[in-house]
Amino acid sequence: MTTTARPEGSLYTKIENHIATVEFGHPASNSFPSVLLQRLTDELEKLSHNTDVHVIVLKGEGEKAFCAGASFTELLEVSNYEEGALFFSGFAKVINAMRSCSKLIVGRIHGKAVGGGVGLAAACDYALATEESAIKLSEFTIGIGPFVIAPAVERKIGVGALAEMTIAADEWKNAYWAKEKGLYAKVFESVKDLDTEIDIITNKLAGYNPEALSAMKRVLWEGTENWDTLLAERAQISGKLVLSDATKKALEPYRK
């Protein structure tokens, strides 16, 4: 099971028994260039209006990382404030699409998640993981911060745990820490066990009243109605910081 070789990544959706499985992939540890973030946003918005879909599974390709966050290759190309704000708005749009989607989203977190990948896991309504699914917010190490994803992460794990992850930017937190804080609902020893549980829970959800599921989705996200504006503002903060001398210096070792 390998990830795609396409430089812009891949996105596939399979709908079966009222369950939509959305799988993203990228050769650089399932990171997201802007074009792939937009494709995922559009797909989630489309599925939100698909009456044949009762529940969504979000998963990453391959057997290694779940998601390494935003594309470093693209980040290195940002040359002005407008480009920076646009780049960071990609994850803002995806998180808002997950938030406003009328379907419950189950996250299949099979491996490590960094930065925006943690944001994706946090924006799922129910996330299941393996023991390999460690998490890290490493943004400080490159001169920025997890501003765009912070509201989604804080909503799940609280401001104390968000601060702990952000400040200890070079530290991995293991999957059981993430479960204890509320990011993951359950942690499994193997991908096989993870997939078995996902099949069980999604088939149960697919059999429930879809109107009840949608109504509960709205309840779960009450109080986040300002996120369209909030996350766009956060993207502007990162867009400005990425142009700073400190960030340019921190990013220099990543140039190929």
Short mmCIF file of C-alpha atoms in Angstrom, two decimals:
data_model
loop_
_atom_site.label_atom_id
_atom_site.label_comp_id
_atom_site.label_asym_id
_atom_site.label_seq_id
_atom_site.Cartn_x
_atom_site.Cartn_y
_atom_site.Cartn_z
CA MET A 1 0.00 0.00 0.00
CA THR A 2 1.88 3.07 -1.25
CA THR A 3 1.06 6.74 -1.56
CA THR A 4 0.57 8.53 -4.86
CA ALA A 5 3.55 9.80 -6.86
CA ARG A 6 1.60 12.80 -8.19
CA PRO A 7 3.26 16.11 -7.20
CA GLU A 8 -0.14 17.72 -6.61
CA GLY A 9 -1.37 14.74 -4.59
CA SER A 10 -4.47 12.61 -5.00
CA LEU A 11 -8.01 12.52 -3.68
CA TYR A 12 -10.41 9.63 -4.09
CA THR A 13 -13.96 9.17 -2.80
CA LYS A 14 -15.82 5.89 -2.58
CA ILE A 15 -19.48 5.77 -1.58
CA GLU A 16 -20.91 2.47 -0.38
CA ASN A 17 -23.80 1.67 1.97
CA HIS A 18 -24.31 5.41 2.70
CA ILE A 19 -20.65 5.73 3.80
CA ALA A 20 -18.35 8.07 1.86
CA THR A 21 -14.66 7.25 2.28
CA VAL A 22 -12.45 10.18 1.28
CA GLU A 23 -8.78 9.29 0.87
CA PHE A 24 -6.06 11.89 0.32
CA GLY A 25 -2.44 11.24 -0.54
CA HIS A 26 0.82 12.99 -1.37
CA PRO A 27 4.35 11.62 -1.88
CA ALA A 28 5.73 13.98 0.81
CA SER A 29 4.22 12.22 3.85
CA ASN A 30 0.65 13.06 2.82
CA SER A 31 1.31 16.79 3.07
CA PHE A 32 -1.09 19.23 1.42
CA PRO A 33 -0.28 21.62 -1.42
CA SER A 34 -2.93 24.32 -1.97
CA VAL A 35 -4.52 22.54 -4.91
CA LEU A 36 -5.16 19.41 -2.83
CA LEU A 37 -6.58 21.44 0.07
CA GLN A 38 -9.02 23.07 -2.35
CA ARG A 39 -10.00 19.70 -3.80
CA LEU A 40 -10.72 18.35 -0.31
CA THR A 41 -12.74 21.47 0.55
CA ASP A 42 -14.83 21.11 -2.62
CA GLU A 43 -15.34 17.38 -2.04
CA LEU A 44 -16.58 17.87 1.53
CA GLU A 45 -18.99 20.58 0.40
CA LYS A 46 -20.32 18.27 -2.33
CA LEU A 47 -20.76 15.35 0.08
CA SER A 48 -22.54 17.64 2.53
CA HIS A 49 -25.38 17.94 -0.01
CA ASN A 50 -25.38 14.30 -1.12
CA THR A 51 -28.50 12.68 0.40
CA ASP A 52 -27.12 9.18 -0.27
CA VAL A 53 -24.25 9.86 2.17
CA HIS A 54 -24.96 9.56 5.90
CA VAL A 55 -21.39 9.54 7.27
CA ILE A 56 -17.91 10.38 5.98
CA VAL A 57 -14.58 8.65 6.69
CA LEU A 58 -11.45 10.78 6.19
CA LYS A 59 -8.23 8.84 5.70
CA GLY A 60 -4.68 9.27 4.46
CA GLU A 61 -3.00 6.99 1.92
CA GLY A 62 -0.23 4.56 2.65
CA GLU A 63 1.14 3.04 5.83
CA LYS A 64 3.34 5.80 7.24
CA ALA A 65 2.22 9.35 8.11
CA PHE A 66 -1.45 10.29 8.32
CA CYS A 67 -0.64 13.88 7.35
CA ALA A 68 2.48 16.06 7.55
CA GLY A 69 0.50 19.29 7.27
CA ALA A 70 1.01 21.99 4.66
CA SER A 71 3.44 21.57 1.77
CA PHE A 72 6.91 22.87 2.63
CA THR A 73 7.77 23.05 -1.07
CA GLU A 74 4.94 25.52 -1.60
CA LEU A 75 5.66 27.38 1.64
CA LEU A 76 9.20 28.08 0.47
CA GLU A 77 7.82 29.75 -2.66
CA VAL A 78 5.74 32.36 -0.79
CA SER A 79 7.16 35.77 -1.72
CA ASN A 80 4.57 38.31 -0.54
CA TYR A 81 1.83 38.83 2.02
CA GLU A 82 -1.04 38.01 -0.35
CA GLU A 83 0.56 34.69 -1.33
CA GLY A 84 1.22 33.90 2.34
CA ALA A 85 -2.34 34.61 3.47
CA LEU A 86 -3.70 32.60 0.53
CA PHE A 87 -1.40 29.66 1.31
CA PHE A 88 -2.47 29.46 4.96
CA SER A 89 -6.14 29.97 4.10
CA GLY A 90 -6.10 26.49 2.51
CA PHE A 91 -6.33 24.70 5.85
CA ALA A 92 -8.78 27.35 7.08
CA LYS A 93 -11.14 26.44 4.24
CA VAL A 94 -10.82 22.70 4.86
CA ILE A 95 -11.48 23.02 8.59
CA ASN A 96 -14.50 25.22 7.91
CA ALA A 97 -15.75 22.74 5.32
CA MET A 98 -15.46 19.95 7.91
CA ARG A 99 -17.20 22.12 10.51
CA SER A 100 -20.09 23.13 8.27
CA CYS A 101 -20.49 19.74 6.55
CA SER A 102 -23.92 18.28 7.36
CA LYS A 103 -22.43 14.79 7.80
CA LEU A 104 -20.51 13.45 10.78
CA ILE A 105 -16.86 12.88 9.88
CA VAL A 106 -14.95 9.90 11.27
CA GLY A 107 -11.17 10.29 11.11
CA ARG A 108 -8.96 7.26 10.39
CA ILE A 109 -5.64 8.39 11.89
CA HIS A 110 -3.31 5.51 10.98
CA GLY A 111 0.01 7.28 11.58
CA LYS A 112 1.77 10.45 12.68
CA ALA A 113 0.16 13.87 12.28
CA VAL A 114 2.06 17.17 12.26
CA GLY A 115 0.81 20.75 12.15
CA GLY A 116 -2.16 20.93 9.80
CA GLY A 117 -2.52 17.16 10.08
CA VAL A 118 -3.32 17.61 13.78
CA GLY A 119 -5.86 20.23 12.71
CA LEU A 120 -7.53 17.73 10.37
CA ALA A 121 -7.74 15.12 13.14
CA ALA A 122 -9.19 17.72 15.51
CA ALA A 123 -11.83 18.83 13.00
CA CYS A 124 -13.15 15.26 12.70
CA ASP A 125 -16.23 14.59 14.81
CA TYR A 126 -14.86 11.22 15.92
CA ALA A 127 -11.22 10.24 15.44
CA LEU A 128 -9.85 6.72 15.78
CA ALA A 129 -6.12 6.07 15.77
CA THR A 130 -3.31 3.52 16.10
CA GLU A 131 -0.43 3.49 18.56
CA GLU A 132 1.72 4.96 15.76
CA SER A 133 -0.43 8.10 15.59
CA ALA A 134 1.82 10.50 17.51
CA ILE A 135 1.20 14.22 17.08
CA LYS A 136 3.32 17.38 17.00
CA LEU A 137 2.80 21.10 16.47
CA SER A 138 6.21 22.13 15.18
CA GLU A 139 5.30 25.56 13.77
CA PHE A 140 7.45 27.55 16.23
CA THR A 141 10.54 25.76 14.89
CA ILE A 142 10.04 27.44 11.49
CA GLY A 143 9.15 30.87 12.84
CA ILE A 144 5.36 30.72 12.61
CA GLY A 145 2.62 29.29 14.86
CA PRO A 146 -0.38 26.96 14.55
CA PHE A 147 -2.73 29.94 14.30
CA VAL A 148 -5.20 28.60 11.72
CA ILE A 149 -5.68 25.18 13.30
CA ALA A 150 -5.51 26.36 16.94
CA PRO A 151 -9.30 26.88 17.33
CA ALA A 152 -10.01 23.32 16.11
CA VAL A 153 -7.28 21.80 18.27
CA GLU A 154 -8.24 23.82 21.36
CA ARG A 155 -11.90 22.83 20.92
CA LYS A 156 -10.86 19.17 21.26
CA ILE A 157 -7.97 19.16 23.75
CA GLY A 158 -8.31 22.46 25.65
CA VAL A 159 -6.09 25.53 25.82
CA GLY A 160 -3.64 23.95 28.31
CA ALA A 161 -2.81 21.01 26.05
CA LEU A 162 -2.68 23.30 23.01
CA ALA A 163 -0.15 25.49 24.83
CA GLU A 164 1.88 22.43 25.85
CA MET A 165 2.07 21.17 22.26
CA THR A 166 2.80 24.58 20.76
CA ILE A 167 5.51 25.57 23.24
CA ALA A 168 7.25 22.16 23.19
CA ALA A 169 7.38 22.47 19.40
CA ASP A 170 10.02 19.77 18.89
CA GLU A 171 8.28 17.16 21.07
CA TRP A 172 6.08 14.33 19.86
CA LYS A 173 3.03 13.52 21.98
CA ASN A 174 2.07 9.86 21.75
CA ALA A 175 -1.34 8.55 20.72
CA TYR A 176 -2.37 7.74 24.29
CA TRP A 177 -1.63 11.34 25.35
CA ALA A 178 -3.82 12.48 22.47
CA LYS A 179 -6.61 10.12 23.58
CA GLU A 180 -6.36 11.28 27.20
CA LYS A 181 -6.73 14.90 26.03
CA GLY A 182 -9.75 14.10 23.84
CA LEU A 183 -8.30 14.25 20.34
CA TYR A 184 -8.76 10.51 19.74
CA ALA A 185 -11.78 8.51 20.88
CA LYS A 186 -9.93 5.18 20.79
CA VAL A 187 -6.39 3.95 20.08
CA PHE A 188 -5.66 0.52 18.56
CA GLU A 189 -2.54 -1.65 18.42
CA SER A 190 -2.77 -2.22 14.67
CA VAL A 191 -4.22 -0.73 11.49
CA LYS A 192 -6.24 -3.93 11.09
CA ASP A 193 -7.94 -3.36 14.45
CA LEU A 194 -8.45 0.30 13.56
CA ASP A 195 -10.16 -0.57 10.28
CA THR A 196 -12.35 -3.18 11.96
CA GLU A 197 -13.61 -0.58 14.43
CA ILE A 198 -14.17 1.99 11.69
CA ASP A 199 -16.28 -0.53 9.75
CA ILE A 200 -18.35 -1.24 12.86
CA ILE A 201 -18.96 2.38 13.88
CA THR A 202 -19.61 3.74 10.37
CA ASN A 203 -22.05 0.97 9.50
CA LYS A 204 -23.94 1.69 12.71
CA LEU A 205 -24.00 5.41 11.96
CA ALA A 206 -25.10 4.79 8.37
CA GLY A 207 -28.13 2.94 9.72
CA TYR A 208 -29.25 5.73 12.05
CA ASN A 209 -31.68 8.51 11.16
CA PRO A 210 -29.64 10.87 8.93
CA GLU A 211 -31.67 13.85 10.14
CA ALA A 212 -30.69 13.07 13.72
CA LEU A 213 -27.03 12.78 12.70
CA SER A 214 -27.11 16.18 10.96
CA ALA A 215 -28.92 17.81 13.87
CA MET A 216 -26.31 16.44 16.29
CA LYS A 217 -23.52 17.67 14.01
CA ARG A 218 -24.90 21.20 14.34
CA VAL A 219 -25.09 20.85 18.12
CA LEU A 220 -21.49 19.63 18.37
CA TRP A 221 -20.23 22.70 16.53
CA GLU A 222 -22.37 25.32 18.29
CA GLY A 223 -20.38 28.43 19.11
CA THR A 224 -18.08 28.18 16.09
CA GLU A 225 -20.23 30.23 13.71
CA ASN A 226 -17.57 32.96 13.54
CA TRP A 227 -14.86 30.62 12.27
CA ASP A 228 -15.16 31.67 8.61
CA THR A 229 -13.91 35.09 9.69
CA LEU A 230 -11.68 33.91 12.55
CA LEU A 231 -9.67 31.36 10.55
CA ALA A 232 -9.23 33.79 7.66
CA GLU A 233 -7.80 36.33 10.13
CA ARG A 234 -5.48 33.66 11.54
CA ALA A 235 -4.27 32.84 8.01
CA GLN A 236 -3.30 36.50 7.63
CA ILE A 237 -1.15 36.32 10.79
CA SER A 238 0.78 33.34 9.41
CA GLY A 239 0.94 34.96 5.98
CA LYS A 240 2.72 37.95 7.49
CA LEU A 241 5.06 35.89 9.71
CA VAL A 242 6.25 33.65 6.89
CA LEU A 243 7.88 36.71 5.28
CA SER A 244 9.89 37.58 8.39
CA ASP A 245 13.68 37.23 8.43
CA ALA A 246 13.47 34.74 11.30
CA THR A 247 11.14 32.45 9.35
CA LYS A 248 13.15 32.71 6.12
CA LYS A 249 16.28 31.74 8.06
CA ALA A 250 14.47 28.81 9.76
CA LEU A 251 13.16 27.55 6.41
CA GLU A 252 16.47 27.79 4.57
CA PRO A 253 17.69 24.26 5.53
CA TYR A 254 14.56 22.82 3.84
CA ARG A 255 15.45 24.22 0.42
CA LYS A 256 16.54 21.50 -1.98
#
